[in-house]
Amino acid sequence: QVQLVESGGGLVQAGGSLKLSCAASGRTGSNYVMGWFRQAPGKEREFVAAISRSGITTNYADSVKGRFTISRDNAKNTVYLQMNSLKPEDTAVYSCAAASSYYVRMSMGDYDYWGQGTQVTVSS
């Protein structure tokens, strides 16, 4: 079992930055691929970014590529999402997830554990 808790969300103006954190407890360390997903009001949850167990391999949605950076610190059991050049369309609840996989995954169905999410609101 893995418990995930996100933090770092908030209100920011367009063009600004936020850094989200996801702290994992339980059976953790480098045992899981980690991902970030988001869900905007009235829309389905969508993939944002994912990182391999070692942190060497990453993958991003086209909509955030070049603006967002996913990273992890396995010693701290924490995954981060640095979000720069934020846009109003980035407004959503951001959730982290853990997958018992050896490969970076982009599909929600591949993830086994989920956090409760943190709200990110970008004003224009």
PDB file of C-alpha atoms in Angstrom:
ATOM      1  CA  GLN A   1       0.000   0.000   0.000  1.00  0.00           C
ATOM      2  CA  VAL A   2       1.116   3.522  -0.822  1.00  0.00           C
ATOM      3  CA  GLN A   3      -0.371   6.730   0.508  1.00  0.00           C
ATOM      4  CA  LEU A   4       0.116   9.886  -1.549  1.00  0.00           C
ATOM      5  CA  VAL A   5      -0.374  13.457  -0.350  1.00  0.00           C
ATOM      6  CA  GLU A   6      -0.085  16.433  -2.672  1.00  0.00           C
ATOM      7  CA  SER A   7       0.740  20.000  -1.674  1.00  0.00           C
ATOM      8  CA  GLY A   8       1.784  23.273  -3.245  1.00  0.00           C
ATOM      9  CA  GLY A   9      -1.347  24.230  -5.123  1.00  0.00           C
ATOM     10  CA  GLY A  10      -2.820  27.705  -5.020  1.00  0.00           C
ATOM     11  CA  LEU A  11      -3.817  30.794  -6.942  1.00  0.00           C
ATOM     12  CA  VAL A  12      -1.342  32.342  -9.355  1.00  0.00           C
ATOM     13  CA  GLN A  13      -1.489  34.879 -12.172  1.00  0.00           C
ATOM     14  CA  ALA A  14      -0.964  33.843 -15.758  1.00  0.00           C
ATOM     15  CA  GLY A  15       2.727  33.630 -16.533  1.00  0.00           C
ATOM     16  CA  GLY A  16       3.571  32.702 -12.973  1.00  0.00           C
ATOM     17  CA  SER A  17       4.992  29.522 -11.462  1.00  0.00           C
ATOM     18  CA  LEU A  18       4.048  26.912  -8.893  1.00  0.00           C
ATOM     19  CA  LYS A  19       5.802  23.807  -7.618  1.00  0.00           C
ATOM     20  CA  LEU A  20       3.688  20.865  -6.558  1.00  0.00           C
ATOM     21  CA  SER A  21       4.942  18.145  -4.249  1.00  0.00           C
ATOM     22  CA  CYS A  22       3.691  14.611  -3.724  1.00  0.00           C
ATOM     23  CA  ALA A  23       4.849  12.857  -0.573  1.00  0.00           C
ATOM     24  CA  ALA A  24       4.597   9.090  -0.516  1.00  0.00           C
ATOM     25  CA  SER A  25       4.416   6.838   2.503  1.00  0.00           C
ATOM     26  CA  GLY A  26       4.129   3.119   2.918  1.00  0.00           C
ATOM     27  CA  ARG A  27       5.939   0.857   0.471  1.00  0.00           C
ATOM     28  CA  THR A  28       7.840   3.551  -1.363  1.00  0.00           C
ATOM     29  CA  GLY A  29      11.287   4.531  -2.441  1.00  0.00           C
ATOM     30  CA  SER A  30      12.007   3.762  -6.066  1.00  0.00           C
ATOM     31  CA  ASN A  31       9.391   1.000  -6.347  1.00  0.00           C
ATOM     32  CA  TYR A  32       6.919   2.919  -8.498  1.00  0.00           C
ATOM     33  CA  VAL A  33       6.617   4.943 -11.638  1.00  0.00           C
ATOM     34  CA  MET A  34       5.053   8.244 -10.617  1.00  0.00           C
ATOM     35  CA  GLY A  35       2.688  10.434 -12.585  1.00  0.00           C
ATOM     36  CA  TRP A  36       0.777  13.676 -12.403  1.00  0.00           C
ATOM     37  CA  PHE A  37      -2.737  14.030 -13.770  1.00  0.00           C
ATOM     38  CA  ARG A  38      -5.200  16.902 -13.725  1.00  0.00           C
ATOM     39  CA  GLN A  39      -8.932  17.403 -13.982  1.00  0.00           C
ATOM     40  CA  ALA A  40     -10.498  20.709 -14.922  1.00  0.00           C
ATOM     41  CA  PRO A  41     -14.160  21.501 -14.118  1.00  0.00           C
ATOM     42  CA  GLY A  42     -16.463  19.702 -16.498  1.00  0.00           C
ATOM     43  CA  LYS A  43     -13.622  17.805 -18.150  1.00  0.00           C
ATOM     44  CA  GLU A  44     -12.157  14.348 -17.871  1.00  0.00           C
ATOM     45  CA  ARG A  45      -8.968  13.689 -15.962  1.00  0.00           C
ATOM     46  CA  GLU A  46      -5.930  13.918 -18.234  1.00  0.00           C
ATOM     47  CA  PHE A  47      -2.288  12.916 -18.152  1.00  0.00           C
ATOM     48  CA  VAL A  48       0.240  15.649 -17.397  1.00  0.00           C
ATOM     49  CA  ALA A  49       3.636  14.044 -16.772  1.00  0.00           C
ATOM     50  CA  ALA A  50       5.302  10.849 -15.585  1.00  0.00           C
ATOM     51  CA  ILE A  51       8.729   9.797 -14.373  1.00  0.00           C
ATOM     52  CA  SER A  52      10.477   6.454 -14.210  1.00  0.00           C
ATOM     53  CA  ARG A  53      11.555   4.742 -11.025  1.00  0.00           C
ATOM     54  CA  SER A  54      15.117   5.990 -11.379  1.00  0.00           C
ATOM     55  CA  GLY A  55      14.096   9.454 -12.506  1.00  0.00           C
ATOM     56  CA  ILE A  56      16.013   9.129 -15.756  1.00  0.00           C
ATOM     57  CA  THR A  57      13.020   8.854 -18.086  1.00  0.00           C
ATOM     58  CA  THR A  58      10.194  11.381 -18.221  1.00  0.00           C
ATOM     59  CA  ASN A  59       7.160  11.917 -20.424  1.00  0.00           C
ATOM     60  CA  TYR A  60       4.891  14.938 -20.825  1.00  0.00           C
ATOM     61  CA  ALA A  61       1.585  15.835 -22.362  1.00  0.00           C
ATOM     62  CA  ASP A  62       2.039  18.073 -25.406  1.00  0.00           C
ATOM     63  CA  SER A  63       0.088  20.839 -23.682  1.00  0.00           C
ATOM     64  CA  VAL A  64       2.695  21.213 -20.912  1.00  0.00           C
ATOM     65  CA  LYS A  65       5.893  20.238 -22.709  1.00  0.00           C
ATOM     66  CA  GLY A  66       8.552  22.906 -22.265  1.00  0.00           C
ATOM     67  CA  ARG A  67       6.686  24.539 -19.361  1.00  0.00           C
ATOM     68  CA  PHE A  68       6.379  21.788 -16.745  1.00  0.00           C
ATOM     69  CA  THR A  69       9.138  19.622 -15.257  1.00  0.00           C
ATOM     70  CA  ILE A  70       8.611  16.443 -13.268  1.00  0.00           C
ATOM     71  CA  SER A  71      11.323  15.246 -10.897  1.00  0.00           C
ATOM     72  CA  ARG A  72      11.715  12.946  -7.918  1.00  0.00           C
ATOM     73  CA  ASP A  73      13.833  12.539  -4.820  1.00  0.00           C
ATOM     74  CA  ASN A  74      13.681   8.873  -3.853  1.00  0.00           C
ATOM     75  CA  ALA A  75      15.537   9.521  -0.603  1.00  0.00           C
ATOM     76  CA  LYS A  76      12.667  11.797   0.429  1.00  0.00           C
ATOM     77  CA  ASN A  77       9.931   9.679  -1.195  1.00  0.00           C
ATOM     78  CA  THR A  78       8.739  12.803  -2.955  1.00  0.00           C
ATOM     79  CA  VAL A  79       7.817  13.679  -6.516  1.00  0.00           C
ATOM     80  CA  TYR A  80       7.658  17.248  -7.784  1.00  0.00           C
ATOM     81  CA  LEU A  81       5.977  19.101 -10.609  1.00  0.00           C
ATOM     82  CA  GLN A  82       7.533  22.462 -11.417  1.00  0.00           C
ATOM     83  CA  MET A  83       5.033  24.491 -13.425  1.00  0.00           C
ATOM     84  CA  ASN A  84       6.230  27.610 -15.246  1.00  0.00           C
ATOM     85  CA  SER A  85       4.545  30.012 -17.669  1.00  0.00           C
ATOM     86  CA  LEU A  86       1.167  28.998 -16.300  1.00  0.00           C
ATOM     87  CA  LYS A  87      -1.952  29.656 -18.365  1.00  0.00           C
ATOM     88  CA  PRO A  88      -5.604  29.936 -17.329  1.00  0.00           C
ATOM     89  CA  GLU A  89      -6.248  26.637 -19.104  1.00  0.00           C
ATOM     90  CA  ASP A  90      -3.887  24.950 -16.621  1.00  0.00           C
ATOM     91  CA  THR A  91      -6.507  25.509 -13.918  1.00  0.00           C
ATOM     92  CA  ALA A  92      -7.446  22.107 -12.503  1.00  0.00           C
ATOM     93  CA  VAL A  93      -7.152  19.730  -9.578  1.00  0.00           C
ATOM     94  CA  TYR A  94      -3.743  18.093  -9.870  1.00  0.00           C
ATOM     95  CA  SER A  95      -3.289  14.567  -8.541  1.00  0.00           C
ATOM     96  CA  CYS A  96      -0.249  12.379  -8.285  1.00  0.00           C
ATOM     97  CA  ALA A  97      -0.359   8.643  -8.809  1.00  0.00           C
ATOM     98  CA  ALA A  98       1.900   5.617  -8.433  1.00  0.00           C
ATOM     99  CA  ALA A  99       2.185   2.707 -10.862  1.00  0.00           C
ATOM    100  CA  SER A 100       3.697  -0.722 -10.189  1.00  0.00           C
ATOM    101  CA  SER A 101       5.398  -0.636 -13.536  1.00  0.00           C
ATOM    102  CA  TYR A 102       8.896  -0.749 -14.922  1.00  0.00           C
ATOM    103  CA  TYR A 103       7.971   1.642 -17.722  1.00  0.00           C
ATOM    104  CA  VAL A 104       6.674   5.207 -17.762  1.00  0.00           C
ATOM    105  CA  ARG A 105       2.899   5.149 -18.174  1.00  0.00           C
ATOM    106  CA  MET A 106       0.453   7.738 -19.519  1.00  0.00           C
ATOM    107  CA  SER A 107      -2.850   5.967 -18.971  1.00  0.00           C
ATOM    108  CA  MET A 108      -4.834   6.396 -15.762  1.00  0.00           C
ATOM    109  CA  GLY A 109      -5.690   2.715 -15.765  1.00  0.00           C
ATOM    110  CA  ASP A 110      -2.026   1.808 -15.326  1.00  0.00           C
ATOM    111  CA  TYR A 111      -1.801   3.584 -11.950  1.00  0.00           C
ATOM    112  CA  ASP A 112      -2.561   1.760  -8.726  1.00  0.00           C
ATOM    113  CA  TYR A 113      -2.546   4.487  -6.090  1.00  0.00           C
ATOM    114  CA  TRP A 114      -3.832   8.058  -6.134  1.00  0.00           C
ATOM    115  CA  GLY A 115      -3.599  11.147  -3.959  1.00  0.00           C
ATOM    116  CA  GLN A 116      -6.562  13.342  -3.125  1.00  0.00           C
ATOM    117  CA  GLY A 117      -5.394  16.217  -5.328  1.00  0.00           C
ATOM    118  CA  THR A 118      -4.464  19.853  -4.936  1.00  0.00           C
ATOM    119  CA  GLN A 119      -6.209  22.796  -6.597  1.00  0.00           C
ATOM    120  CA  VAL A 120      -4.285  24.998  -9.018  1.00  0.00           C
ATOM    121  CA  THR A 121      -6.024  28.154 -10.213  1.00  0.00           C
ATOM    122  CA  VAL A 122      -4.456  30.437 -12.814  1.00  0.00           C
ATOM    123  CA  SER A 123      -6.042  33.858 -13.214  1.00  0.00           C
ATOM    124  CA  SER A 124      -5.875  35.845 -16.435  1.00  0.00           C
TER     125      SER A 124
END
